[in-house]
């Protein structure tokens, strides 16, 4: 049975990371796995927690410069498992997840990666409510509703072909504050790799409930627009995805929720800016 490398990049969160590690300790019939914690905290706050976990499963702690994509690249370089995952530090795994995923990979040797459904613990969609409800072969058209960071599990044998774009994502130091995981998978698709979306597998991640800051929406929108441009999507795609956020902005304005409306308006404008603003 295949072995997993779980790369968790973290900063500021301790209780959430403890909950994730606890969900790993609770795995039933688990395959072998290692946890690689890429710690971007300026102190040693995680040391006691990681010391407690080392008696239950292998844990390595690495350091990196600030930036989610930078941290993930550090983790990828250190991974030794057959399957690599990039769980968020505030997600959790159901008790049978790793066992079932290992069985799926073993039964499907032609599959290079799997993306799961993501919900909160109550079953509500965590990833914006847009993930597909039935299995799909992931492609350029459906990738935006079939994959988010904690849902991704990829064979390490193909990971060497790609890297996370360090100009994308939280902490990148650019205006492109999202999209790094979509870019990562699009690179794999361009290498003709098979990626399966399988919603019978579920990762739990809390729904975002605010604060709905317009700046956050702008950075997220910029990132998606940048990825659309980088991978040569037609302009109408960027305009279509922007229009979805314009509609949501109007909906929340009519509901007398101006902060949420501004968030979606900023995301819409960001998607257009990220696509049409050509970097030199």
Tab-separated table of C-alpha atoms in Angstrom:
chain	number	residue	atom	x	y	z
A	1	UNK	CA	0.000	0.000	0.000
A	2	UNK	CA	1.282	3.469	-0.901
A	3	UNK	CA	2.851	5.866	1.594
A	4	UNK	CA	1.767	9.494	2.031
A	5	UNK	CA	3.733	12.707	2.568
A	6	UNK	CA	1.447	15.354	4.073
A	7	UNK	CA	2.952	18.829	3.668
A	8	UNK	CA	1.390	21.315	6.085
A	9	UNK	CA	2.488	24.941	5.768
A	10	UNK	CA	1.580	27.012	8.796
A	11	UNK	CA	1.917	30.388	10.456
A	12	UNK	CA	0.156	31.765	13.578
A	13	UNK	CA	-2.169	28.769	14.013
A	14	UNK	CA	-1.573	26.245	16.789
A	15	UNK	CA	-4.980	24.946	17.919
A	16	UNK	CA	-6.049	24.350	14.322
A	17	UNK	CA	-2.839	22.473	13.520
A	18	UNK	CA	-3.293	20.390	16.659
A	19	UNK	CA	-6.784	19.415	15.457
A	20	UNK	CA	-5.391	18.359	12.077
A	21	UNK	CA	-2.640	16.274	13.637
A	22	UNK	CA	-5.235	14.740	15.953
A	23	UNK	CA	-7.268	13.663	12.933
A	24	UNK	CA	-4.172	11.886	11.615
A	25	UNK	CA	-3.679	10.068	14.909
A	26	UNK	CA	-7.312	8.907	14.645
A	27	UNK	CA	-6.932	7.345	11.175
A	28	UNK	CA	-8.297	3.791	10.995
A	29	UNK	CA	-6.149	1.165	9.258
A	30	UNK	CA	-3.847	3.951	8.110
A	31	UNK	CA	-1.259	3.424	5.417
A	32	UNK	CA	2.216	4.647	6.236
A	33	UNK	CA	2.528	8.420	6.224
A	34	UNK	CA	4.856	11.215	7.216
A	35	UNK	CA	3.963	14.765	8.175
A	36	UNK	CA	6.182	17.598	6.964
A	37	UNK	CA	5.364	20.797	8.841
A	38	UNK	CA	6.792	23.848	7.096
A	39	UNK	CA	6.855	26.326	9.962
A	40	UNK	CA	6.800	30.022	9.080
A	41	UNK	CA	6.341	31.266	12.634
A	42	UNK	CA	9.072	33.549	14.000
A	43	UNK	CA	9.303	31.489	17.208
A	44	UNK	CA	9.157	27.911	18.505
A	45	UNK	CA	5.487	27.838	19.478
A	46	UNK	CA	4.947	24.580	17.566
A	47	UNK	CA	7.798	22.644	19.180
A	48	UNK	CA	5.814	21.197	22.139
A	49	UNK	CA	2.950	20.122	19.873
A	50	UNK	CA	5.224	18.425	17.354
A	51	UNK	CA	7.205	16.702	20.108
A	52	UNK	CA	3.969	15.155	21.404
A	53	UNK	CA	3.092	13.855	17.944
A	54	UNK	CA	6.412	12.217	17.170
A	55	UNK	CA	5.549	9.194	19.285
A	56	UNK	CA	2.510	8.508	17.101
A	57	UNK	CA	3.758	9.125	13.548
A	58	UNK	CA	6.801	10.598	11.769
A	59	UNK	CA	6.888	14.400	11.888
A	60	UNK	CA	9.521	16.667	10.377
A	61	UNK	CA	9.666	20.401	10.939
A	62	UNK	CA	11.189	22.580	8.234
A	63	UNK	CA	11.561	26.329	7.891
A	64	UNK	CA	10.968	28.590	4.911
A	65	UNK	CA	10.606	32.211	4.014
A	66	UNK	CA	7.104	33.669	4.228
A	67	UNK	CA	4.864	32.663	1.358
A	68	UNK	CA	2.579	29.663	0.926
A	69	UNK	CA	4.003	28.622	-2.440
A	70	UNK	CA	7.580	28.961	-1.185
A	71	UNK	CA	6.758	26.796	1.816
A	72	UNK	CA	5.093	24.148	-0.323
A	73	UNK	CA	8.112	23.945	-2.609
A	74	UNK	CA	10.323	23.411	0.441
A	75	UNK	CA	8.014	20.617	1.559
A	76	UNK	CA	7.875	19.000	-1.869
A	77	UNK	CA	11.665	18.865	-2.035
A	78	UNK	CA	11.737	16.977	1.265
A	79	UNK	CA	8.859	14.561	0.611
A	80	UNK	CA	9.625	10.850	0.390
A	81	UNK	CA	6.161	9.270	0.176
A	82	UNK	CA	4.465	7.838	-2.890
A	83	UNK	CA	1.536	10.276	-2.599
A	84	UNK	CA	1.944	13.965	-1.746
A	85	UNK	CA	-0.804	16.118	-0.220
A	86	UNK	CA	-0.897	19.795	0.755
A	87	UNK	CA	-3.505	20.018	3.538
A	88	UNK	CA	-4.346	23.412	4.986
A	89	UNK	CA	-3.350	23.776	8.624
A	90	UNK	CA	-7.016	24.215	9.618
A	91	UNK	CA	-8.483	21.204	7.800
A	92	UNK	CA	-9.096	17.724	9.228
A	93	UNK	CA	-9.316	14.243	7.721
A	94	UNK	CA	-12.157	11.773	8.383
A	95	UNK	CA	-10.869	8.611	10.108
A	96	UNK	CA	-10.898	6.408	7.002
A	97	UNK	CA	-9.649	8.923	4.423
A	98	UNK	CA	-6.036	7.845	3.986
A	99	UNK	CA	-6.908	4.138	3.942
A	100	UNK	CA	-9.553	4.642	1.245
A	101	UNK	CA	-7.355	6.927	-0.843
A	102	UNK	CA	-4.470	4.462	-0.691
A	103	UNK	CA	-6.802	1.722	-1.926
A	104	UNK	CA	-7.975	3.962	-4.778
A	105	UNK	CA	-4.445	4.769	-5.916
A	106	UNK	CA	-3.456	1.096	-5.693
A	107	UNK	CA	-6.492	0.089	-7.769
A	108	UNK	CA	-5.926	2.839	-10.363
A	109	UNK	CA	-2.238	2.850	-11.330
A	110	UNK	CA	-2.955	5.143	-14.285
A	111	UNK	CA	-4.282	7.861	-11.999
A	112	UNK	CA	-1.670	10.525	-11.225
A	113	UNK	CA	-3.712	12.534	-8.758
A	114	UNK	CA	-7.011	12.700	-6.882
A	115	UNK	CA	-9.023	15.685	-5.700
A	116	UNK	CA	-11.646	15.182	-3.001
A	117	UNK	CA	-14.791	17.013	-2.035
A	118	UNK	CA	-14.264	19.638	0.692
A	119	UNK	CA	-16.978	20.372	3.262
A	120	UNK	CA	-17.174	21.597	6.812
A	121	UNK	CA	-18.015	19.115	9.555
A	122	UNK	CA	-21.749	19.694	9.041
A	123	UNK	CA	-21.524	18.788	5.371
A	124	UNK	CA	-21.800	22.332	4.024
A	125	UNK	CA	-19.597	23.094	1.053
A	126	UNK	CA	-16.468	24.818	2.288
A	127	UNK	CA	-14.983	25.815	-1.065
A	128	UNK	CA	-17.463	28.539	-1.949
A	129	UNK	CA	-20.295	26.069	-2.593
A	130	UNK	CA	-19.159	25.296	-6.107
A	131	UNK	CA	-17.519	21.863	-6.024
A	132	UNK	CA	-19.038	19.295	-8.378
A	133	UNK	CA	-21.273	16.575	-6.982
A	134	UNK	CA	-20.238	13.689	-9.228
A	135	UNK	CA	-16.907	12.144	-10.273
A	136	UNK	CA	-15.104	13.879	-13.121
A	137	UNK	CA	-11.879	13.689	-15.055
A	138	UNK	CA	-10.276	17.015	-14.136
A	139	UNK	CA	-9.578	19.241	-17.130
A	140	UNK	CA	-9.045	22.912	-17.951
A	141	UNK	CA	-12.762	23.533	-18.037
A	142	UNK	CA	-13.798	22.076	-14.690
A	143	UNK	CA	-10.672	22.562	-12.587
A	144	UNK	CA	-12.190	25.622	-10.874
A	145	UNK	CA	-14.948	23.489	-9.313
A	146	UNK	CA	-13.048	20.285	-8.695
A	147	UNK	CA	-9.913	21.216	-6.741
A	148	UNK	CA	-8.759	23.368	-3.835
A	149	UNK	CA	-5.579	23.033	-1.819
A	150	UNK	CA	-6.679	20.583	0.921
A	151	UNK	CA	-8.412	18.348	-1.629
A	152	UNK	CA	-5.276	17.540	-3.643
A	153	UNK	CA	-3.370	14.219	-3.502
A	154	UNK	CA	-0.752	13.622	-6.222
A	155	UNK	CA	1.780	10.898	-6.958
A	156	UNK	CA	5.271	12.089	-6.084
A	157	UNK	CA	6.562	10.488	-9.289
A	158	UNK	CA	4.915	13.298	-11.295
A	159	UNK	CA	5.483	16.141	-8.833
A	160	UNK	CA	9.078	16.525	-10.008
A	161	UNK	CA	7.741	17.860	-13.304
A	162	UNK	CA	6.208	20.973	-11.711
A	163	UNK	CA	6.599	23.503	-8.918
A	164	UNK	CA	4.367	25.971	-7.163
A	165	UNK	CA	4.645	29.403	-8.748
A	166	UNK	CA	6.084	31.542	-5.954
A	167	UNK	CA	4.562	34.716	-7.406
A	168	UNK	CA	1.110	33.308	-6.573
A	169	UNK	CA	-0.651	32.738	-3.267
A	170	UNK	CA	-0.842	34.125	0.243
A	171	UNK	CA	2.405	35.757	1.339
A	172	UNK	CA	3.877	35.867	-2.166
A	173	UNK	CA	4.607	39.589	-1.899
A	174	UNK	CA	2.683	40.196	-5.134
A	175	UNK	CA	-0.898	41.256	-5.852
A	176	UNK	CA	-1.739	37.669	-6.849
A	177	UNK	CA	-3.038	36.268	-3.584
A	178	UNK	CA	-4.507	32.969	-4.777
A	179	UNK	CA	-4.499	30.450	-7.602
A	180	UNK	CA	-1.291	28.594	-6.794
A	181	UNK	CA	-2.965	25.193	-6.454
A	182	UNK	CA	-4.930	25.613	-9.697
A	183	UNK	CA	-1.728	26.631	-11.475
A	184	UNK	CA	0.019	23.568	-10.023
A	185	UNK	CA	-2.649	21.209	-11.359
A	186	UNK	CA	-2.829	22.986	-14.717
A	187	UNK	CA	0.903	22.384	-15.090
A	188	UNK	CA	0.281	18.677	-14.478
A	189	UNK	CA	-2.511	18.645	-17.062
A	190	UNK	CA	-0.139	20.259	-19.557
A	191	UNK	CA	2.176	17.294	-18.911
A	192	UNK	CA	-0.765	15.037	-19.852
A	193	UNK	CA	-1.264	13.723	-16.336
A	194	UNK	CA	-4.537	12.091	-15.298
A	195	UNK	CA	-6.287	13.788	-12.388
A	196	UNK	CA	-9.530	12.366	-10.967
A	197	UNK	CA	-12.140	14.295	-9.011
A	198	UNK	CA	-13.743	11.840	-6.573
A	199	UNK	CA	-16.344	13.424	-4.260
A	200	UNK	CA	-16.876	10.167	-2.365
A	201	UNK	CA	-13.688	11.161	-0.535
A	202	UNK	CA	-14.122	14.178	1.754
A	203	UNK	CA	-11.755	16.545	3.548
A	204	UNK	CA	-13.219	18.797	6.239
A	205	UNK	CA	-12.389	22.493	6.185
A	206	UNK	CA	-14.252	25.293	7.993
A	207	UNK	CA	-16.365	27.631	5.891
A	208	UNK	CA	-15.147	31.208	5.679
A	209	UNK	CA	-17.471	33.606	7.502
A	210	UNK	CA	-15.527	36.832	7.177
A	211	UNK	CA	-14.416	39.444	7.754
A	212	UNK	CA	-15.289	40.266	4.153
A	213	UNK	CA	-12.501	42.713	3.394
A	214	UNK	CA	-12.442	44.114	-0.119
A	215	UNK	CA	-8.639	43.879	-0.203
A	216	UNK	CA	-8.856	40.134	0.389
A	217	UNK	CA	-11.339	39.798	-2.457
A	218	UNK	CA	-9.092	41.826	-4.751
A	219	UNK	CA	-6.028	39.675	-4.052
A	220	UNK	CA	-8.000	36.466	-4.564
A	221	UNK	CA	-9.452	37.780	-7.803
A	222	UNK	CA	-6.075	38.947	-9.085
A	223	UNK	CA	-4.661	35.474	-8.503
A	224	UNK	CA	-7.327	33.680	-10.487
A	225	UNK	CA	-7.093	36.197	-13.316
A	226	UNK	CA	-3.332	35.782	-13.429
A	227	UNK	CA	-3.628	31.984	-13.662
A	228	UNK	CA	-6.200	32.271	-16.454
A	229	UNK	CA	-3.809	34.493	-18.412
A	230	UNK	CA	-0.737	32.369	-17.641
A	231	UNK	CA	-2.415	29.257	-19.010
A	232	UNK	CA	-3.803	31.040	-22.065
A	233	UNK	CA	-7.498	30.870	-21.335
A	234	UNK	CA	-9.521	33.052	-23.725
A	235	UNK	CA	-10.540	36.512	-22.545
A	236	UNK	CA	-14.215	35.572	-22.431
A	237	UNK	CA	-13.412	33.110	-19.648
A	238	UNK	CA	-11.983	35.845	-17.457
A	239	UNK	CA	-14.985	38.036	-18.178
A	240	UNK	CA	-17.373	35.163	-17.434
A	241	UNK	CA	-15.747	34.379	-14.087
A	242	UNK	CA	-15.716	38.083	-13.232
A	243	UNK	CA	-19.413	38.335	-14.092
A	244	UNK	CA	-20.235	35.624	-11.548
A	245	UNK	CA	-18.758	37.813	-8.830
A	246	UNK	CA	-20.534	40.917	-10.143
A	247	UNK	CA	-23.826	39.027	-9.779
A	248	UNK	CA	-22.984	38.069	-6.203
A	249	UNK	CA	-22.052	41.667	-5.438
A	250	UNK	CA	-25.510	42.788	-6.575
A	251	UNK	CA	-27.196	39.999	-4.612
A	252	UNK	CA	-25.539	41.010	-1.365
A	253	UNK	CA	-26.198	44.685	-2.011
A	254	UNK	CA	-29.902	43.868	-2.311
A	255	UNK	CA	-29.622	41.930	0.956
A	256	UNK	CA	-28.264	45.113	2.592
A	257	UNK	CA	-24.878	43.522	3.202
A	258	UNK	CA	-22.503	46.166	1.826
A	259	UNK	CA	-19.254	44.648	3.121
A	260	UNK	CA	-19.980	41.319	1.439
A	261	UNK	CA	-21.043	43.156	-1.713
A	262	UNK	CA	-17.768	45.110	-1.792
A	263	UNK	CA	-15.827	41.864	-1.313
A	264	UNK	CA	-17.384	40.263	-4.393
A	265	UNK	CA	-17.080	43.456	-6.426
A	266	UNK	CA	-13.379	43.616	-5.575
A	267	UNK	CA	-12.982	39.966	-6.545
A	268	UNK	CA	-14.688	40.589	-9.889
A	269	UNK	CA	-12.454	43.551	-10.658
A	270	UNK	CA	-9.431	41.567	-9.491
A	271	UNK	CA	-10.169	38.748	-11.914
A	272	UNK	CA	-10.243	41.236	-14.754
A	273	UNK	CA	-7.112	43.020	-13.565
A	274	UNK	CA	-5.192	39.778	-13.072
A	275	UNK	CA	-6.035	38.670	-16.590
A	276	UNK	CA	-5.725	41.884	-18.590
A	277	UNK	CA	-2.824	43.525	-16.737
A	278	UNK	CA	0.212	42.133	-18.554
A	279	UNK	CA	3.365	42.049	-16.418
A	280	UNK	CA	6.637	43.149	-17.985
